[in-house]
Coordinates of C-alpha atoms in Angstrom, one line a residue:
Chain A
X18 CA -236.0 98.4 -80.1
X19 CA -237.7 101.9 -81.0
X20 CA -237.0 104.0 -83.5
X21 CA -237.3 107.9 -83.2
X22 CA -237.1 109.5 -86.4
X23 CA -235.7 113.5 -86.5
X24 CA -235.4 116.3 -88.6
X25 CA -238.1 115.6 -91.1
X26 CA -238.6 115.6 -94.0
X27 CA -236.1 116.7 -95.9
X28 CA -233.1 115.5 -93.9
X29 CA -234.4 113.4 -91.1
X30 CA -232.4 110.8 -89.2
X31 CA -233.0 107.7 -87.7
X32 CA -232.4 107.2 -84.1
X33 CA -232.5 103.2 -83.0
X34 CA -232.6 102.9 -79.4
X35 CA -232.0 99.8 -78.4
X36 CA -232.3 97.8 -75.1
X37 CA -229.3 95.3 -73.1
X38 CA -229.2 92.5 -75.5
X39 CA -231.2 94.3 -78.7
X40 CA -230.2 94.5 -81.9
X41 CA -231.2 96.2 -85.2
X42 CA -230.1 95.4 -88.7
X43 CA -229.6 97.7 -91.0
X44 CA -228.6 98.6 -94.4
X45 CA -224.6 98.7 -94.5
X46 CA -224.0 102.4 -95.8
X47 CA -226.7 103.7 -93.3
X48 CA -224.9 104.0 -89.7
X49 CA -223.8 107.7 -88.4
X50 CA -223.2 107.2 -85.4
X51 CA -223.3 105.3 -82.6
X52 CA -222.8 104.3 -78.7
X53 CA -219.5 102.2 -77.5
X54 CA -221.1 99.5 -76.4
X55 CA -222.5 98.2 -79.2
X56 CA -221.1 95.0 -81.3
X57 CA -221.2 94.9 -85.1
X58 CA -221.7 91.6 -87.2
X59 CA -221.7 92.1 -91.0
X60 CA -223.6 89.8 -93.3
X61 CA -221.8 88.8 -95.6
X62 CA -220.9 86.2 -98.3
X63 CA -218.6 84.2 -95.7
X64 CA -221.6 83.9 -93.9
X65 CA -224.6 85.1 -91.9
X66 CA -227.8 85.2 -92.2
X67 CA -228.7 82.7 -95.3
X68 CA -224.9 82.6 -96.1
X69 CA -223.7 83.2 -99.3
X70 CA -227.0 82.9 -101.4
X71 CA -229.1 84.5 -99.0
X72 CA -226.8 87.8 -99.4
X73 CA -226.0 86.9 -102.8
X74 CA -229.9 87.0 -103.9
X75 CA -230.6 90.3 -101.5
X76 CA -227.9 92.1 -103.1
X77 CA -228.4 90.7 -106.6
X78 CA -232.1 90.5 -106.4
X79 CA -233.0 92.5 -103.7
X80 CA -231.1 95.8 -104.8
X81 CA -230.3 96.1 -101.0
X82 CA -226.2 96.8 -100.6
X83 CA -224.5 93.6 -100.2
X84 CA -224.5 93.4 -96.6
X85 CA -226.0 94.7 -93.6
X86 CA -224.7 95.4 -90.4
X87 CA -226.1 94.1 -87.2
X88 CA -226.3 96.1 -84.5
X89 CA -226.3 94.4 -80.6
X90 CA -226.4 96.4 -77.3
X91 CA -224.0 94.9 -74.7
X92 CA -224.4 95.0 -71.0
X93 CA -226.3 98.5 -71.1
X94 CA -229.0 100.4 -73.3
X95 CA -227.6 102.1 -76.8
X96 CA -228.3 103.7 -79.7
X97 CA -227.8 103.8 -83.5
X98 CA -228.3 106.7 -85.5
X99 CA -229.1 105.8 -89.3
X100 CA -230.2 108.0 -92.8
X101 CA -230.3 107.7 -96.1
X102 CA -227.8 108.6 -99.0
X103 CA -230.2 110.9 -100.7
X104 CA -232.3 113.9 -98.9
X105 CA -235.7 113.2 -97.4
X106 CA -238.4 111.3 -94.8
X107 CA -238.2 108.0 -93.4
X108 CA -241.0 106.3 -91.5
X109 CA -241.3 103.5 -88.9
X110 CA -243.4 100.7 -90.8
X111 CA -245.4 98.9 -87.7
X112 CA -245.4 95.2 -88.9
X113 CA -248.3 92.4 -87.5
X114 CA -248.0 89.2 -87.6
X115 CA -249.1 87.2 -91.3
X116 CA -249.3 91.1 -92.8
X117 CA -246.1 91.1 -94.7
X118 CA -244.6 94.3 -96.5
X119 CA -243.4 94.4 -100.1
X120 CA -240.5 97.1 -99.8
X121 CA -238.5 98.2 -103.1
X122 CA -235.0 97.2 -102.3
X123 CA -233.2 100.3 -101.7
X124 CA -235.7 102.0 -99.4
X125 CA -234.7 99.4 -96.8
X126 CA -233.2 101.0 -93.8
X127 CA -233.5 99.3 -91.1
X128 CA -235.1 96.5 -88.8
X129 CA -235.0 94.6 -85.4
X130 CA -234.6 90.8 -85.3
X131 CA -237.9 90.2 -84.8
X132 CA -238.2 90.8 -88.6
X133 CA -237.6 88.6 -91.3
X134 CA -236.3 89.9 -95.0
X135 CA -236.8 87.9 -98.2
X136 CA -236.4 88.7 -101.3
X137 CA -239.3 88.3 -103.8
X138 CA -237.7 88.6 -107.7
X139 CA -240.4 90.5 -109.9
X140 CA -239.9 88.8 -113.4
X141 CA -239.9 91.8 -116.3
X142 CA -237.7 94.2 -116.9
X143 CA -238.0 97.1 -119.9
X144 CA -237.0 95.8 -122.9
X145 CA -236.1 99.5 -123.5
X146 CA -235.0 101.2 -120.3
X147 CA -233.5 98.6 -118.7
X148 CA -235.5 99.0 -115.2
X149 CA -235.5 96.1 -113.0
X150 CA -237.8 95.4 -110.2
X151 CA -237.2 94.0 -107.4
X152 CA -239.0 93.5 -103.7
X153 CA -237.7 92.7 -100.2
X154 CA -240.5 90.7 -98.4
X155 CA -240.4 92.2 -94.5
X156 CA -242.7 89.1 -92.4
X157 CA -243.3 89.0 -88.6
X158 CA -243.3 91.4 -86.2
X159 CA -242.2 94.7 -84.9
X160 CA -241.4 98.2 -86.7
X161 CA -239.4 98.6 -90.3
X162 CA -237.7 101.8 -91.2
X163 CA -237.9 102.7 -94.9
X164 CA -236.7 106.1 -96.5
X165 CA -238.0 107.8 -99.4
X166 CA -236.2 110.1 -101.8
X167 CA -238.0 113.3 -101.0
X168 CA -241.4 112.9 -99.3
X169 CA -243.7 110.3 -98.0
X170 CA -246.8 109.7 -99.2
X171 CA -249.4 107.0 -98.1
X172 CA -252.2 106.2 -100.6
X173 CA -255.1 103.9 -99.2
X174 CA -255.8 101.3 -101.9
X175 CA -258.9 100.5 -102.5
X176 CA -259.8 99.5 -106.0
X177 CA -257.2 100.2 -108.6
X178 CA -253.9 102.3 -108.9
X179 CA -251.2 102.7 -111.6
X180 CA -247.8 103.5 -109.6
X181 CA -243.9 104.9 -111.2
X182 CA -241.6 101.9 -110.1
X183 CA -239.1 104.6 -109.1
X184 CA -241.5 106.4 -106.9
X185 CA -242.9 103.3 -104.9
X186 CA -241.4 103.0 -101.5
X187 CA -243.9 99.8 -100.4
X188 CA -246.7 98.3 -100.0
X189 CA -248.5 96.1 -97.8
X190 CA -249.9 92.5 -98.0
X191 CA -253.8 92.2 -99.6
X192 CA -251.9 93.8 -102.6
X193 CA -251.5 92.5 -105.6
X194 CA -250.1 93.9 -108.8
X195 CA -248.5 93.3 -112.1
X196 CA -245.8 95.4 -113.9
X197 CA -247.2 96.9 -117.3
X198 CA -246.1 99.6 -119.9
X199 CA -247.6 102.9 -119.3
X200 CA -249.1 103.5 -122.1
X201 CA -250.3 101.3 -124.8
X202 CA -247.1 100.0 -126.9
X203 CA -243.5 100.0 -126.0
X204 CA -242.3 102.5 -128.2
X205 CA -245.0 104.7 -126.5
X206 CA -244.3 103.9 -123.2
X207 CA -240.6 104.1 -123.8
X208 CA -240.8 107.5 -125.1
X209 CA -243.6 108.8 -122.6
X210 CA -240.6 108.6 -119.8
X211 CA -242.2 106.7 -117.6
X212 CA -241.0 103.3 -118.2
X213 CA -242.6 100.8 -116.5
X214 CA -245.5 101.0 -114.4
X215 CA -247.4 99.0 -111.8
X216 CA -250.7 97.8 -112.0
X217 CA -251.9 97.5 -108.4
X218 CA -254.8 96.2 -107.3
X219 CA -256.5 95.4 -103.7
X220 CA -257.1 97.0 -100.3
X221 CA -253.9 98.0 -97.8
X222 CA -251.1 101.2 -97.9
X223 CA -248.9 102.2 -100.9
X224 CA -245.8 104.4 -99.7
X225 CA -245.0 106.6 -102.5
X226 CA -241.7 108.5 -102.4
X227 CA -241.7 112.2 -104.4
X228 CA -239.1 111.9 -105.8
X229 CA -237.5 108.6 -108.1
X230 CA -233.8 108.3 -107.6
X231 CA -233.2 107.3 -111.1
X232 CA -234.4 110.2 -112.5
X233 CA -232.5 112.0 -110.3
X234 CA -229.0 110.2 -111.1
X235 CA -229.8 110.7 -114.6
X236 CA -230.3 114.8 -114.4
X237 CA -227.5 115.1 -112.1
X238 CA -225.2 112.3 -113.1
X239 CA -225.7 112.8 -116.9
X240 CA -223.6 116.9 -116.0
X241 CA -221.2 115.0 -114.8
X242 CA -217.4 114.5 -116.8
X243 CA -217.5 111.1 -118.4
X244 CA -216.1 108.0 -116.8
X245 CA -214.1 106.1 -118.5
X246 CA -215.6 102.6 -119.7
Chain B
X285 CA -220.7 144.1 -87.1
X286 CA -224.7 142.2 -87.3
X287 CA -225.4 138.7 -88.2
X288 CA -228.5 137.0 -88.6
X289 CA -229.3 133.2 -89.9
X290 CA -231.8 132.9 -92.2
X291 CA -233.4 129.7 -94.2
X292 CA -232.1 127.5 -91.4
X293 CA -232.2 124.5 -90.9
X294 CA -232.7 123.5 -94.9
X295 CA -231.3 126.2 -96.9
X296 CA -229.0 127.7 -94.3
X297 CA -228.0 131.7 -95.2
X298 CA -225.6 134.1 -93.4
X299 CA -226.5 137.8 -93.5
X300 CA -223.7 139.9 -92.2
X301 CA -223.6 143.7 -91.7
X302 CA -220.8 145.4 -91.7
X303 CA -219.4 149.2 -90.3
X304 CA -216.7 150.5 -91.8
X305 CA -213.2 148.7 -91.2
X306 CA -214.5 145.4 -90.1
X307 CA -213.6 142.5 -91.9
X308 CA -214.8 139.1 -92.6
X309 CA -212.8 136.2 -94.2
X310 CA -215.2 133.2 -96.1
X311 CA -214.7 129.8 -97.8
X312 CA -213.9 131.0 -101.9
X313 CA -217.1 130.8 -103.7
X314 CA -219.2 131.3 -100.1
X315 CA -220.5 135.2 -101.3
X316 CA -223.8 135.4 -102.6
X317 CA -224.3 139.0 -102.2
X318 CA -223.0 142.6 -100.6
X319 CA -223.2 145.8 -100.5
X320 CA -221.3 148.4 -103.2
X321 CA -219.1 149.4 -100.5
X322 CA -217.5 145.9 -99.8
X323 CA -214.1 145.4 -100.8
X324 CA -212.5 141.7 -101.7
X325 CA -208.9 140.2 -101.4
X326 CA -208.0 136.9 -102.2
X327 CA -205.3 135.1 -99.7
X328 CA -203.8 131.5 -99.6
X329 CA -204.7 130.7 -95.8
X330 CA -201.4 129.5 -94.1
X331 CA -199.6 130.6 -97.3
X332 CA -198.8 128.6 -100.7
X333 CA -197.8 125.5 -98.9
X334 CA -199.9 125.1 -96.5
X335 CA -202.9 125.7 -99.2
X336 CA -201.4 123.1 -101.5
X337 CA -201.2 120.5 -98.8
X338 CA -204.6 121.3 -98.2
X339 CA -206.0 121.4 -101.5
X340 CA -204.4 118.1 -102.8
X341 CA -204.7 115.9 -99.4
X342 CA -208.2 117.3 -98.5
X343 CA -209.8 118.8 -101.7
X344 CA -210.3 122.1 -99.7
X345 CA -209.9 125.4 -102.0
X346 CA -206.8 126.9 -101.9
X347 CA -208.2 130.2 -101.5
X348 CA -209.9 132.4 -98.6
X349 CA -211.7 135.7 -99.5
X350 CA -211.3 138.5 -97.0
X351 CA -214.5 140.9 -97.0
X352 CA -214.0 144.6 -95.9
X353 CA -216.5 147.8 -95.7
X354 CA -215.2 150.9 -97.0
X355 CA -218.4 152.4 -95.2
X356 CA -220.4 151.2 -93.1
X357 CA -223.9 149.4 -92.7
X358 CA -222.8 147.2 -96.0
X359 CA -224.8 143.7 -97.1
X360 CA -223.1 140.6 -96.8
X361 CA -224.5 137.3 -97.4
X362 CA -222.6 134.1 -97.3
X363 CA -224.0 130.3 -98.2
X364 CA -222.3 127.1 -97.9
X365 CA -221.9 124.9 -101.0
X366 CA -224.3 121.7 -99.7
X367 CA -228.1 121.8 -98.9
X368 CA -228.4 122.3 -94.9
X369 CA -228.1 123.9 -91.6
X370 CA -225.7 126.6 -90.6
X371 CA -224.2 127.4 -87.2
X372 CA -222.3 130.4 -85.3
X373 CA -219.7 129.6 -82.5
X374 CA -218.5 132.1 -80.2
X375 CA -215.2 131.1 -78.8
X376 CA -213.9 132.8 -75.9
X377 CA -210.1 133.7 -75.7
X378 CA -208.0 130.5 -75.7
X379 CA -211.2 128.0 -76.4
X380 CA -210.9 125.5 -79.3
X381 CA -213.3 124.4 -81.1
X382 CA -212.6 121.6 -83.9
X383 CA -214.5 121.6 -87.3
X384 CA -214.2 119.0 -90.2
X385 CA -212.3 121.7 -93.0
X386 CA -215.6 121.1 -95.5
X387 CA -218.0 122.8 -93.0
X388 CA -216.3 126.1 -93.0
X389 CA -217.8 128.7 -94.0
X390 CA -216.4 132.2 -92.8
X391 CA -214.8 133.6 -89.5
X392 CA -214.4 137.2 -87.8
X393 CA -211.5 137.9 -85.8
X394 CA -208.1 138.9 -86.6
X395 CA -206.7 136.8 -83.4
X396 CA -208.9 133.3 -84.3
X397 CA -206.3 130.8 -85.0
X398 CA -207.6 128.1 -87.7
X399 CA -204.9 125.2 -87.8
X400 CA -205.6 122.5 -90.2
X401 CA -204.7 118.9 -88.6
X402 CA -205.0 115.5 -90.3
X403 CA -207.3 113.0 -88.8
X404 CA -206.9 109.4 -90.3
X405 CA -205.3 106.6 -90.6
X406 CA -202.2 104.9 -92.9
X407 CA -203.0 101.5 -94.4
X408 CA -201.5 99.4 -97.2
X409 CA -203.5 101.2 -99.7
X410 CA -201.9 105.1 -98.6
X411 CA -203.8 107.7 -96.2
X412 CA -207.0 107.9 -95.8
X413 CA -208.4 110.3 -93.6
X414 CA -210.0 114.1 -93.9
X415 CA -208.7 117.4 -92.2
X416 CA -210.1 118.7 -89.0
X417 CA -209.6 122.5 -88.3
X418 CA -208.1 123.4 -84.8
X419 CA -209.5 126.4 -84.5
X420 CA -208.5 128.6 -81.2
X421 CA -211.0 131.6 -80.3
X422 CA -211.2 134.5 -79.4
X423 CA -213.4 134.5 -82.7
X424 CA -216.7 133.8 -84.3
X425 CA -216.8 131.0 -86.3
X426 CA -219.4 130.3 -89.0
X427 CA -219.9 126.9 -90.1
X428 CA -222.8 124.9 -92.1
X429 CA -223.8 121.2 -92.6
X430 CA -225.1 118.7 -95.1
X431 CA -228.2 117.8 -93.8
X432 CA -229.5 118.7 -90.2
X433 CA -227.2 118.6 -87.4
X434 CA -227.7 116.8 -84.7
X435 CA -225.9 117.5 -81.3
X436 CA -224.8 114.6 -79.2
X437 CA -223.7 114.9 -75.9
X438 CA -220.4 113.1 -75.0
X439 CA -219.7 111.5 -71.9
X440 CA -217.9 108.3 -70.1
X441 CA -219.3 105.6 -72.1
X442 CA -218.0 107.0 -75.4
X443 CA -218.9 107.6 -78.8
X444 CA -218.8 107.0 -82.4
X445 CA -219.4 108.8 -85.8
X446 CA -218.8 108.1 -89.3
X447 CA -216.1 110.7 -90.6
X448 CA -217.9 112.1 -93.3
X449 CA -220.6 112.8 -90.8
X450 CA -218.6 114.7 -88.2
X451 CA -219.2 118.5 -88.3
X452 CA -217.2 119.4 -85.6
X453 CA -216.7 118.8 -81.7
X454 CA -215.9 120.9 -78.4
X455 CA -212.6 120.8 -76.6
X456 CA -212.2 118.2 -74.0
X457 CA -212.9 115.1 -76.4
X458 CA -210.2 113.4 -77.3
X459 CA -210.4 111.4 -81.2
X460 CA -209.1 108.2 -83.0
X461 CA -209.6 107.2 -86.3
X462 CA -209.9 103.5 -87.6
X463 CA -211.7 101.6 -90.1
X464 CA -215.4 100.8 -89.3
X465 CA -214.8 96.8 -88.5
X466 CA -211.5 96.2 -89.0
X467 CA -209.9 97.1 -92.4
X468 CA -211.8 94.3 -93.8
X469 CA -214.8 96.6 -93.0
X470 CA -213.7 99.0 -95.5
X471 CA -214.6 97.2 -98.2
X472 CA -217.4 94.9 -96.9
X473 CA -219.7 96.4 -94.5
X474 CA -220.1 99.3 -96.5
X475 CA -219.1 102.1 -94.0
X476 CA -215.6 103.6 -94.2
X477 CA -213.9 105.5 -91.6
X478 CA -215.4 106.1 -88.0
X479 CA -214.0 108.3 -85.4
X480 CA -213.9 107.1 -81.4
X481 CA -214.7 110.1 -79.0
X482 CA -213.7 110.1 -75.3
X483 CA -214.1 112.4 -73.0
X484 CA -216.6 114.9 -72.3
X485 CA -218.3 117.7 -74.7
X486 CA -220.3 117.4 -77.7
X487 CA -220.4 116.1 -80.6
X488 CA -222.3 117.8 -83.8
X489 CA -223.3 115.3 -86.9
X490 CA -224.6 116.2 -90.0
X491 CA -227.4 114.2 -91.5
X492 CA -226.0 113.3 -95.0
X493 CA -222.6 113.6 -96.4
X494 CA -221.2 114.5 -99.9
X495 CA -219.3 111.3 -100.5
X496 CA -222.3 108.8 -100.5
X497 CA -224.3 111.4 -102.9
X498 CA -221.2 111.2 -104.9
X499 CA -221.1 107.8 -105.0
X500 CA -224.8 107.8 -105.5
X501 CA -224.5 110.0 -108.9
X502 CA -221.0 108.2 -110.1
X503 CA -223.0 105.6 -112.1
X504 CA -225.3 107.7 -114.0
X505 CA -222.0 109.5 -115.4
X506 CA -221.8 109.4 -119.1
X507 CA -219.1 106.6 -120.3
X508 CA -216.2 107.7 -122.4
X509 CA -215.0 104.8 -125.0
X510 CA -211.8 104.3 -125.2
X511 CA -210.1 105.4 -128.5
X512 CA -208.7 102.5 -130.5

């Protein structure tokens, strides 16, 4: 399994090549295209991998869609072409073995088998903005394909950082971090804008995306004709 | 008459210049500038039916604007709605070329044929689907894309593409729409429709599509109470 990643960075694809007998598991809105010959299993609720709770805490937890698609080549070599719902980069995360990556759920794209997801629930949420944080732990080996709204940016922690919880992407193991208000009370932080923050502290890679989707939904979305309730 | 692409592959831009008496027909809403000398008439393509079908079933406008110079060596510059690429195809007399109706642009040629066909499928739950246009040279075609677009070449083995990712595809490939894993799959595995190509030509896919920004931004809309 090898991803090659086009068209960077504003509206790259993914291309997952896979081998006879590969597969890759992705994210279930990300497939554009693909070859004939490969098979498809969704996980789902009615099963999968860790069943119903396993998809039940990704999705609920993890921010991740529901379900993802498993992609197996059959008989001969294939490929899968993924991307994002929102322009910019993606990058090819190589994993090692017992250096896990902490990946904000819905920068997930994509992964071989060879990779294990978790879910890791990060308690607080804003008493004010209603933010929630959540982490997808990827563990083992091989490469994980992440996108970022905008561009990628790789900070190399060592010491102390404060990083948006809409612009973080990932971050690697030797990390840790605790969420905090930006600035020193809550009615402060609330009104500052930037909601809640991250501490981190330690020496590894932060991903950093350039853009936070939130932000984004709210400028756009907010023009928008109301929805009914 | 002149054209040139310019802000490709991000911000996609069609300059055009014109002599006097040539004429170019565009997507409503696709002028961004032209020359003084540049007159504009407003047609339903394929007449009032036709356009209605269109505009109900696909959400395509209803209207085309045709583009003429009264004198010659007039401006005109055209841009497609979305953030992306843009494209000019060439067709020869009696070629066909088939493009998803939403990455039109503009066209030159009084004898290029654009016929609007509906790919998809019938369910339980009504049509769902998206229009292709047959369109049958001789002609130039402009076209643009959300996103990049990537060209994949067709051959035995097959392929597939997401509808909302289909810009277009050469003659010689034939199509079938279905649901992406069984209409089960529609709701579940988060894709929706997919297209199976066979054959041989190519295939061009766009990067991103409207729907899943759409879907993206539908959430942050502002929520209207109900009256009591």
């Amino acid at each position: 399994m090898k991803f090659e990643i086009q068209y960077r960075p504003a509206h790259s694809l993914a291309i997952a090549h896979l081998e006879a007998g590969e597969s890759v598991r992705a994210e279930a809105s990300a497939m554009v295209s693909m070859t004939r010959n490969l098979a498809i299993t969704t996980d789902g609720p009615m099963g999968g991998r860790g069943g119903l709770l396993g998809s039940f805490k990704r999705a609920v937890l993890g921010g991740e869609t529901f379900f993802t698609n498993t992609f197996t080549a059959q008989g001969t070599a294939g490929h899968v072409t993924l991307a994002p719902t929102l322009s910019g980069d993606m990058q090819a995360i190589e994993l090692r073995p017992g250096e896990p990556l902490y990946i904000q759920g819905s920068s997930y794209v994509a992964a071989p088998d060879s990779v294990e997801l978790d879910t890791r629930w990060q308690g607080l949420k804003g008493f004010f903005s209603g933010e929630t944080l959540f982490f997808l732990e990827a563990s083992g080996q091989g490469p994980v394909l992440v996108n970022a709204f905008g561009a990628l940016e790789t900070l190399e922690l060592d010491g102390d950082v404060i990083v948006d919880t809409g612009h973080l992407v990932a971050f690697g193991a030797g990390i840790e971090y605790e969420v905090t208000k930006a600035s020193r009370g809550w009615i402060a932080s609330y009104l500052s804008g930037e909601g809640l923050v991250l501490r981190m502290r330690g020496r590894g890679r932060v991903y950093l995306q350039s853009r936070n989707p939130k932000e984004y939904g709210h400028a756009v979305g907010s023009q928008l004709p109301p929805r009914q309730g | 008459m002149r054209h040139e692409i310019l802000d490709a592959p991000n911000f996609g831009l069609l300059a055009l210049t014109l002599q006097a008496g040539e004429k170019v027909v565009a997507e409503s809403g696709a002028m961004v500038a032209m020359g003084p000398a540049v007159s504009v008439e407003t047609k339903m393509r394929g007449g009032l039916l036709a356009a209605a079908k269109r505009k109900l079933l696909g959400g395509e406008s209803l209207f085309q604007n045709t583009f003429t110079a009264r004198e010659s060596e007039q401006l005109l510059y055209l841009a497609p709605p979305v953030e992306g690429d843009l494209r000019v195809k060439e067709l020869a007399r009696g070629e066909v070329f088939f493009l998803q109706s939403g990455n039109y642009l503009a066209h030159v040629g009084e004898e290029l044929v654009l016929d609007t066909q509906w790919g998809g499928v019938r369910s339980f739950f009504g049509g769902i689907g998206f229009f292709m246009l047959k369109v049958v040279g001789p002609g130039t075609l402009f076209y643009g894309s959300y996103g990049a677009i990537h060209e994949v070449p067709v051959s035995a083995g097959g392929y597939t593409c997401d509808t909302g990712h289909i810009v277009g595809f050469s003659d010689g490939l034939e199509y079938r729409v279905r649901p992406f894993a069984g209409f089960k799959g529609l709701f579940f595995s988060g894709e929706g429709l997919v297209c199976d190509f066979e054959g041989r030509g190519t295939l061009y896919v766009q990067t991103r599509k409207a729907p899943a920004l759409a879907g993206f931004l539908h959430p942050f809309r502002r929520v209207q109470q109900r009256g009591n």
